[in-house]
Coordinates of C-alpha atoms in Angstrom, one line a residue:
Chain A
M1 CA 9.9 -1.5 10.6
H2 CA 5.8 -0.6 10.1
E3 CA 5.0 -3.8 11.9
L4 CA 4.4 -2.0 15.1
S5 CA 1.9 0.1 13.3
V6 CA 0.2 -2.7 11.4
C7 CA -0.1 -4.3 15.1
Q8 CA -1.8 -1.4 16.4
G9 CA -4.5 -1.1 13.6
M10 CA -5.0 -4.8 14.2
L11 CA -5.8 -4.5 18.2
A12 CA -7.8 -1.7 17.1
Q13 CA -10.0 -4.0 15.2
V14 CA -10.0 -6.6 17.9
S15 CA -11.1 -4.1 20.5
E16 CA -14.1 -3.0 18.4
I17 CA -14.9 -6.7 18.0
A18 CA -14.7 -7.2 21.6
R19 CA -16.9 -4.3 22.5
D20 CA -19.4 -5.4 19.7
H21 CA -19.8 -8.7 21.1
G22 CA -19.7 -7.7 24.6
A23 CA -16.6 -9.4 25.5
R24 CA -14.1 -8.2 28.3
A25 CA -10.9 -9.9 26.9
A26 CA -9.5 -11.3 23.6
S27 CA -7.5 -14.5 24.1
R28 CA -6.4 -15.6 20.8
I29 CA -6.0 -13.5 17.4
V30 CA -5.2 -15.4 14.4
V31 CA -3.9 -13.4 11.2
R32 CA -2.6 -14.6 8.0
V33 CA 0.4 -12.9 6.6
G34 CA 1.3 -13.6 3.2
P35 CA 5.2 -13.2 1.7
L36 CA 4.2 -10.2 -0.5
S37 CA 2.1 -8.5 1.8
G38 CA 5.0 -6.4 2.9
V39 CA 5.0 -7.3 6.8
E40 CA 7.3 -9.7 8.4
P41 CA 5.6 -12.2 10.8
A42 CA 8.4 -12.6 13.1
L43 CA 8.5 -8.5 13.5
L44 CA 4.6 -8.6 13.8
A45 CA 5.2 -11.4 16.6
Q46 CA 7.9 -9.3 18.3
A47 CA 5.9 -6.1 18.2
F48 CA 2.8 -7.8 19.4
P49 CA 3.8 -7.8 23.3
L50 CA 4.3 -4.2 23.0
A51 CA 1.1 -3.1 21.1
R52 CA -1.1 -5.7 23.2
A53 CA 0.1 -3.8 26.4
G54 CA -3.5 -2.3 28.2
T55 CA -5.8 -3.4 25.3
V56 CA -8.5 -6.0 25.6
A57 CA -5.6 -8.2 24.0
A58 CA -3.3 -7.8 27.0
E59 CA -3.2 -11.8 27.5
A60 CA -4.0 -12.8 24.1
D61 CA -1.7 -15.3 21.9
L62 CA -0.9 -14.1 18.5
V63 CA -1.1 -16.8 15.9
V64 CA 0.6 -16.0 12.5
E65 CA -0.5 -18.3 9.7
P66 CA 1.7 -18.3 7.4
A67 CA 0.7 -18.3 3.4
P68 CA 2.2 -19.6 0.4
V69 CA 2.9 -17.7 -2.8
R70 CA 0.9 -18.8 -5.6
V71 CA 0.1 -18.0 -9.5
R72 CA -2.1 -18.6 -12.3
C73 CA -0.9 -18.3 -15.6
E74 CA -3.0 -16.7 -18.4
R75 CA -1.0 -18.6 -21.0
C76 CA -1.0 -22.1 -20.2
G77 CA -3.8 -21.8 -17.1
A78 CA -1.3 -23.9 -14.6
E79 CA -1.4 -22.7 -10.9
T80 CA 1.8 -23.1 -9.5
E81 CA 3.5 -22.0 -6.2
A82 CA 6.1 -19.5 -6.7
A83 CA 8.9 -17.1 -5.0
A84 CA 8.2 -14.1 -3.7
N85 CA 10.5 -12.4 -6.2
R86 CA 9.9 -14.8 -9.1
L87 CA 6.3 -14.9 -9.9
L88 CA 6.7 -16.7 -13.4
C89 CA 4.7 -19.7 -14.3
G90 CA 6.1 -22.9 -12.7
A91 CA 4.8 -24.8 -15.6
C92 CA 5.5 -23.1 -18.9
G93 CA 7.8 -20.2 -17.3
D94 CA 5.6 -17.2 -18.8
Y95 CA 5.6 -13.9 -17.1
R96 CA 2.0 -13.3 -17.6
T97 CA 0.8 -14.6 -14.2
T98 CA -1.7 -13.5 -11.6
L99 CA -1.3 -13.9 -7.9
T100 CA -3.6 -16.1 -6.2
A101 CA -2.1 -16.1 -2.9
G102 CA 0.5 -14.4 -1.2
D103 CA -0.3 -10.9 -0.5
E104 CA -2.5 -11.2 2.4
L105 CA -2.7 -9.2 5.4
L106 CA -5.7 -10.5 7.1
L107 CA -7.2 -10.7 10.2
V108 CA -8.9 -14.2 10.4
S109 CA -10.3 -14.6 13.7
V110 CA -10.6 -13.4 17.3
E111 CA -11.6 -15.8 20.5
L112 CA -13.2 -13.7 23.1
V113 CA -13.7 -14.4 26.7
R114 CA -17.0 -13.3 27.9
E115 CA -17.5 -11.0 30.9
E116 CA -19.5 -13.9 32.7
E117 CA -16.9 -16.2 31.9
V118 CA -14.3 -14.4 33.2
M119 CA -16.6 -13.5 36.4
S120 CA -17.2 -17.1 36.7
A121 CA -13.4 -18.0 36.2
K122 CA -12.6 -16.0 39.2
R123 CA -15.1 -17.5 41.6
Chain B
M1 CA -12.5 -9.2 -1.5
C2 CA -15.6 -7.6 0.1
D3 CA -16.1 -7.5 4.2
T4 CA -20.1 -7.6 3.8
C5 CA -21.1 -11.0 2.3
G6 CA -18.9 -13.6 3.4
C7 CA -17.4 -14.2 -0.1
N8 CA -13.9 -13.5 1.3
V9 CA -14.3 -16.9 3.0
T10 CA -12.3 -18.8 0.3
P11 CA -11.5 -22.7 0.2
G12 CA -8.0 -21.7 0.6
N13 CA -8.7 -19.8 4.1
A14 CA -12.3 -21.7 5.3
H15 CA -10.3 -23.8 7.8
L16 CA -9.0 -20.7 9.6
A17 CA -12.5 -19.4 9.9
H18 CA -14.2 -22.5 11.1
A19 CA -11.4 -23.6 13.5
P20 CA -12.4 -25.7 16.5
Q21 CA -12.5 -23.4 19.5
P22 CA -12.0 -24.2 23.3
E23 CA -14.7 -24.2 26.0
G24 CA -15.8 -21.1 27.6
V25 CA -14.2 -19.2 24.8
T26 CA -16.2 -17.5 21.8
A27 CA -14.6 -17.5 18.3
V28 CA -15.2 -14.5 15.9
S29 CA -14.7 -14.9 12.3
V30 CA -13.3 -11.7 11.0
L31 CA -11.5 -12.4 7.6
R32 CA -10.7 -8.5 7.2
G33 CA -7.8 -6.8 6.4
L34 CA -5.3 -6.0 8.7
L35 CA -4.8 -2.7 7.5
S36 CA -8.5 -1.9 7.1
E37 CA -8.2 1.4 9.1
N38 CA -6.1 2.6 6.7
D39 CA -7.8 1.3 3.7
L40 CA -10.8 2.9 4.8
Q41 CA -9.4 6.1 4.9
A42 CA -7.3 5.5 1.5
R43 CA -10.7 4.9 -0.1
H44 CA -11.9 8.3 1.3
N45 CA -8.9 10.2 0.3
R46 CA -9.7 8.8 -3.4
T47 CA -13.0 10.4 -3.6
H48 CA -11.6 13.5 -2.7
F49 CA -9.4 13.3 -5.6
D50 CA -12.0 11.8 -7.4
A51 CA -14.6 14.8 -6.7
H52 CA -12.2 17.1 -7.8
G53 CA -11.1 15.3 -11.2
V54 CA -7.8 14.9 -9.9
L55 CA -5.3 11.9 -10.7
A56 CA -3.2 11.4 -7.7
V57 CA 0.2 9.8 -8.5
N58 CA 2.2 8.1 -5.5
L59 CA 6.1 8.5 -6.2
M60 CA 8.3 6.0 -4.3
S61 CA 11.7 5.0 -4.5
S62 CA 15.0 4.7 -2.2
P63 CA 16.4 7.9 -0.8
G64 CA 18.1 10.2 -3.4
A65 CA 16.8 8.4 -6.4
G66 CA 15.7 11.8 -7.8
K67 CA 11.9 12.0 -7.1
T68 CA 12.0 15.6 -6.2
R69 CA 14.2 16.3 -9.2
L70 CA 11.9 14.6 -11.4
L71 CA 9.1 16.7 -9.9
E72 CA 11.2 19.7 -10.7
A73 CA 11.6 18.9 -14.4
T74 CA 7.8 17.5 -14.7
I75 CA 6.5 21.0 -13.1
D76 CA 8.8 23.0 -15.5
A77 CA 7.7 20.9 -18.6
L78 CA 3.9 20.9 -17.6
R79 CA 3.5 24.5 -16.6
D80 CA 1.3 26.0 -19.3
E81 CA -0.6 22.6 -19.5
L82 CA -1.7 21.2 -16.5
R83 CA -2.3 22.6 -12.6
I84 CA 0.2 20.4 -10.1
A85 CA -0.1 20.0 -6.4
V86 CA 2.4 18.1 -4.2
I87 CA 2.1 16.3 -1.1
E88 CA 5.6 15.9 0.2
G89 CA 6.5 13.3 3.0
D90 CA 9.7 13.6 4.7
L91 CA 11.2 12.4 8.1
E92 CA 12.4 16.0 9.2
T93 CA 12.9 18.8 7.0
E94 CA 10.9 20.9 4.8
N95 CA 13.7 21.1 1.9
D96 CA 11.8 19.0 -0.8
A97 CA 8.7 21.3 -0.2
E98 CA 11.1 24.4 -0.8
R99 CA 12.3 23.2 -3.6
V100 CA 8.7 22.4 -5.5
R101 CA 7.2 25.8 -3.9
A102 CA 10.0 27.6 -5.7
K103 CA 8.6 26.2 -8.8
G104 CA 5.5 28.2 -8.2
V105 CA 3.3 25.1 -7.4
A106 CA 1.6 24.5 -4.1
A107 CA 3.5 21.9 -1.8
L108 CA 2.1 20.6 1.5
Q109 CA 5.0 19.1 3.7
I110 CA 4.3 16.1 6.0
T111 CA 6.9 15.5 8.6
T112 CA 6.7 12.0 9.8
G113 CA 9.3 12.3 12.4
T114 CA 10.8 8.7 12.5
A115 CA 7.9 7.1 10.5
C116 CA 9.2 5.3 7.4
H117 CA 6.4 5.9 5.4
L118 CA 3.2 7.8 4.9
D119 CA -0.3 6.4 5.6
A120 CA -3.8 7.2 4.5
H121 CA -4.6 9.3 7.6
M122 CA -1.7 11.5 7.2
V123 CA -2.6 12.2 3.4
H124 CA -6.2 13.1 4.6
D125 CA -4.9 15.7 6.9
A126 CA -2.9 17.1 4.0
L127 CA -5.8 17.2 1.7
H128 CA -7.9 19.3 4.3
R129 CA -5.1 21.8 4.0
L130 CA -4.4 21.7 0.5
P131 CA -6.5 23.5 -2.0
L132 CA -7.9 21.1 -4.5
D133 CA -10.0 23.2 -6.7
G134 CA -8.6 23.6 -10.2
V135 CA -5.8 21.1 -9.4
D136 CA -5.2 18.5 -12.5
L137 CA -2.7 16.4 -11.0
V138 CA -1.1 15.8 -7.2
F139 CA 2.0 14.0 -6.7
I140 CA 2.6 12.5 -3.6
E141 CA 6.4 12.2 -2.8
N142 CA 6.7 9.2 -0.2
V143 CA 9.3 8.8 2.0
G144 CA 12.4 7.6 0.5
N145 CA 12.0 3.8 1.3
L146 CA 11.5 0.7 -0.7
V147 CA 9.9 -1.5 2.0
C148 CA 7.2 0.6 4.0
P149 CA 5.3 2.6 1.8
A150 CA 4.5 -0.3 -0.2
S151 CA 2.1 -1.6 2.4
F152 CA -0.2 1.5 3.0
D153 CA -2.7 2.6 0.5
L154 CA -2.8 6.1 0.3
G155 CA -5.9 6.8 -1.9
Q156 CA -3.7 7.2 -4.9
H157 CA -4.7 5.9 -8.7
R158 CA -1.4 5.2 -9.5
N159 CA 2.2 4.1 -8.0
V160 CA 5.3 5.1 -9.6
V161 CA 8.4 3.8 -8.5
L162 CA 12.1 5.1 -9.5
L163 CA 15.0 2.9 -9.6
S164 CA 18.2 5.0 -10.4
A165 CA 21.2 3.8 -12.1
T166 CA 23.1 4.5 -9.4
E167 CA 21.6 1.8 -7.5
G168 CA 21.6 -2.3 -8.3
D169 CA 19.8 -3.2 -11.3
D170 CA 18.4 -6.3 -9.2
K171 CA 16.5 -3.9 -6.8
P172 CA 12.9 -5.4 -8.2
A173 CA 14.3 -8.8 -7.0
K174 CA 15.5 -7.4 -3.6
Y175 CA 12.0 -5.5 -2.9
P176 CA 9.6 -7.4 -4.8
V177 CA 6.6 -6.1 -2.7
M178 CA 7.2 -2.5 -3.9
F179 CA 7.9 -2.7 -7.8
R180 CA 5.2 -5.6 -8.4
G181 CA 2.8 -2.6 -7.3
A182 CA 4.2 -0.4 -9.5
D183 CA 2.0 0.9 -12.5
L184 CA 5.2 2.4 -13.8
A185 CA 8.7 2.2 -13.1
L186 CA 11.3 4.8 -14.0
L187 CA 15.0 4.1 -14.8
T188 CA 16.2 7.6 -13.7
K189 CA 20.0 9.5 -13.8
S190 CA 20.2 7.6 -17.1
D191 CA 22.9 10.3 -17.7
L192 CA 25.2 8.4 -15.5
L193 CA 24.6 4.8 -17.2
P194 CA 27.5 5.3 -19.7
V195 CA 29.8 5.7 -16.2
L196 CA 28.3 3.0 -14.6
D197 CA 29.7 -0.3 -15.9
D198 CA 27.9 -2.2 -13.4
F199 CA 24.3 -1.2 -14.0
E200 CA 22.3 -3.2 -16.9
P201 CA 19.3 -1.8 -17.9
A202 CA 17.9 -5.1 -19.3
R203 CA 18.8 -6.9 -16.2
A204 CA 16.5 -4.4 -14.4
E205 CA 13.9 -5.0 -16.6
A206 CA 14.4 -8.6 -16.4
A207 CA 13.8 -8.5 -12.6
L208 CA 10.8 -6.8 -12.9
R209 CA 9.2 -9.0 -15.4
A210 CA 10.0 -11.8 -12.9
L211 CA 7.5 -9.9 -10.6
A212 CA 4.9 -10.4 -13.5
S213 CA 4.7 -6.9 -14.1
R214 CA 3.4 -5.6 -16.9
A215 CA 4.1 -1.9 -16.0
P216 CA 6.2 -0.1 -18.5
L217 CA 9.7 0.8 -17.8
L218 CA 11.0 4.3 -18.9
T219 CA 14.7 5.1 -18.8
I220 CA 15.0 8.8 -18.1
S221 CA 17.1 11.7 -17.1
A222 CA 15.4 14.6 -15.3
R223 CA 18.8 16.6 -15.6
T224 CA 19.3 16.4 -19.4
G225 CA 15.7 16.2 -20.3
D226 CA 16.5 12.6 -22.0
G227 CA 13.2 10.4 -21.9
L228 CA 11.0 12.9 -20.1
E229 CA 8.6 12.9 -23.1
G230 CA 7.7 9.6 -22.6
W231 CA 6.9 10.2 -18.8
L232 CA 4.9 13.0 -19.6
A233 CA 2.9 11.2 -22.4
W234 CA 2.3 8.5 -19.5
L235 CA 1.1 10.9 -17.2
R236 CA -1.4 12.4 -20.0
G237 CA -2.7 9.3 -20.7
E238 CA -3.6 8.2 -17.1
L239 CA -5.1 11.6 -16.5
R240 CA -7.3 11.2 -19.8
A241 CA -8.0 7.6 -18.4
E242 CA -9.1 8.9 -15.4
R243 CA -11.3 11.5 -16.3
E244 CA -12.9 9.1 -18.8
R245 CA -13.6 6.8 -15.9
L246 CA -15.1 9.4 -13.7
A247 CA -17.2 10.6 -16.9
T248 CA -18.7 7.1 -17.1
H249 CA -18.8 6.5 -13.0
P250 CA -19.4 9.9 -11.4
P251 CA -17.8 10.2 -8.1
A252 CA -19.7 10.2 -4.5
S253 CA -18.9 13.1 -2.5
P254 CA -16.6 12.7 0.2
S255 CA -18.7 12.0 3.2
H256 CA -17.1 10.6 6.4
P257 CA -15.9 7.0 6.3
H258 CA -19.0 4.8 7.2
A259 CA -19.1 2.3 10.0
R260 CA -17.9 -0.9 9.1
P261 CA -20.0 -4.1 9.0
R262 CA -20.0 -5.9 12.5
A263 CA -17.8 -9.5 12.4
R264 CA -19.9 -12.3 12.3
M265 CA -20.2 -14.9 15.2
L266 CA -19.3 -18.5 14.0
P267 CA -22.5 -20.6 14.6

């Protein structure tokens, strides 16, 4: 269970980005989590409400974009989808493959609410 | 993947970076690793190791697979040849560090409390309390756990994953993230194989290869010493390879981590 610490790391980045852009709040955070990243999207979503309390993302939505596992075969060159624990070439079955997608653990984008927008919304 | 020039925007993720945004809201494209704080610290740790010409090896396994026993046997075997230091990660006790110290080797204990893994910041704290001058090899004995440690770069040069004969031979299929990242897999407690009729080393290797892993799988018993020579030869070879790398690419001195580039605002 390290999703909470991953969440806290993510929110530290979000806070820094908000500060850099003079924003008061983050409204939406998009992350991309591959099955081979070692992070479970459902647990990340559960940890998020705990981790966001008191941060600029206190009212933000978390969007977890899933990612497929894909491998490229060094023998036959095919790029195929694979299961997380079976990274063999889907075309020829060879094990000499390279992962092209599936281990991402990426903060993709953050939507920020600027100070003046918050002020005008309150009026 | 780099965070500075935008080359991390690939055809596969561009749609995420350029998604339409509601009015009154500014979307900032980031595409930066979620663990970038940890990874930055890990790079800094690696610079520490490099500055001292040290090979750092991260030992990972489930609890009880024999990491400390392997360390004891390794220290005994390499005593006159290489200088070793150990960073121990454990939830509560200092037992493992004491076992290593009893072999005459400096060992620094990181007590994680309930945390199930070491992270780069914990290792950095340890590095500042562990003298690395004259040390050849640093082992980082991670918390016994086949899940969380796989997600955290500590600044090590090599990952070694132990799979003991008392566990299932399908462990690599069950814990693909951990085993896929191994530079070397060790099948430990091999002296027990004759009495364990349900562990098939060939099945363990097949499960490892199914993860597209080319890591060598060595069968070893730290208790009897069987197979130990292969492990020692691997260590010597990797230390040599790291030193050759350092000779051609001299390390920078370990300065404090630099500020990261700012995230880009979408047009």
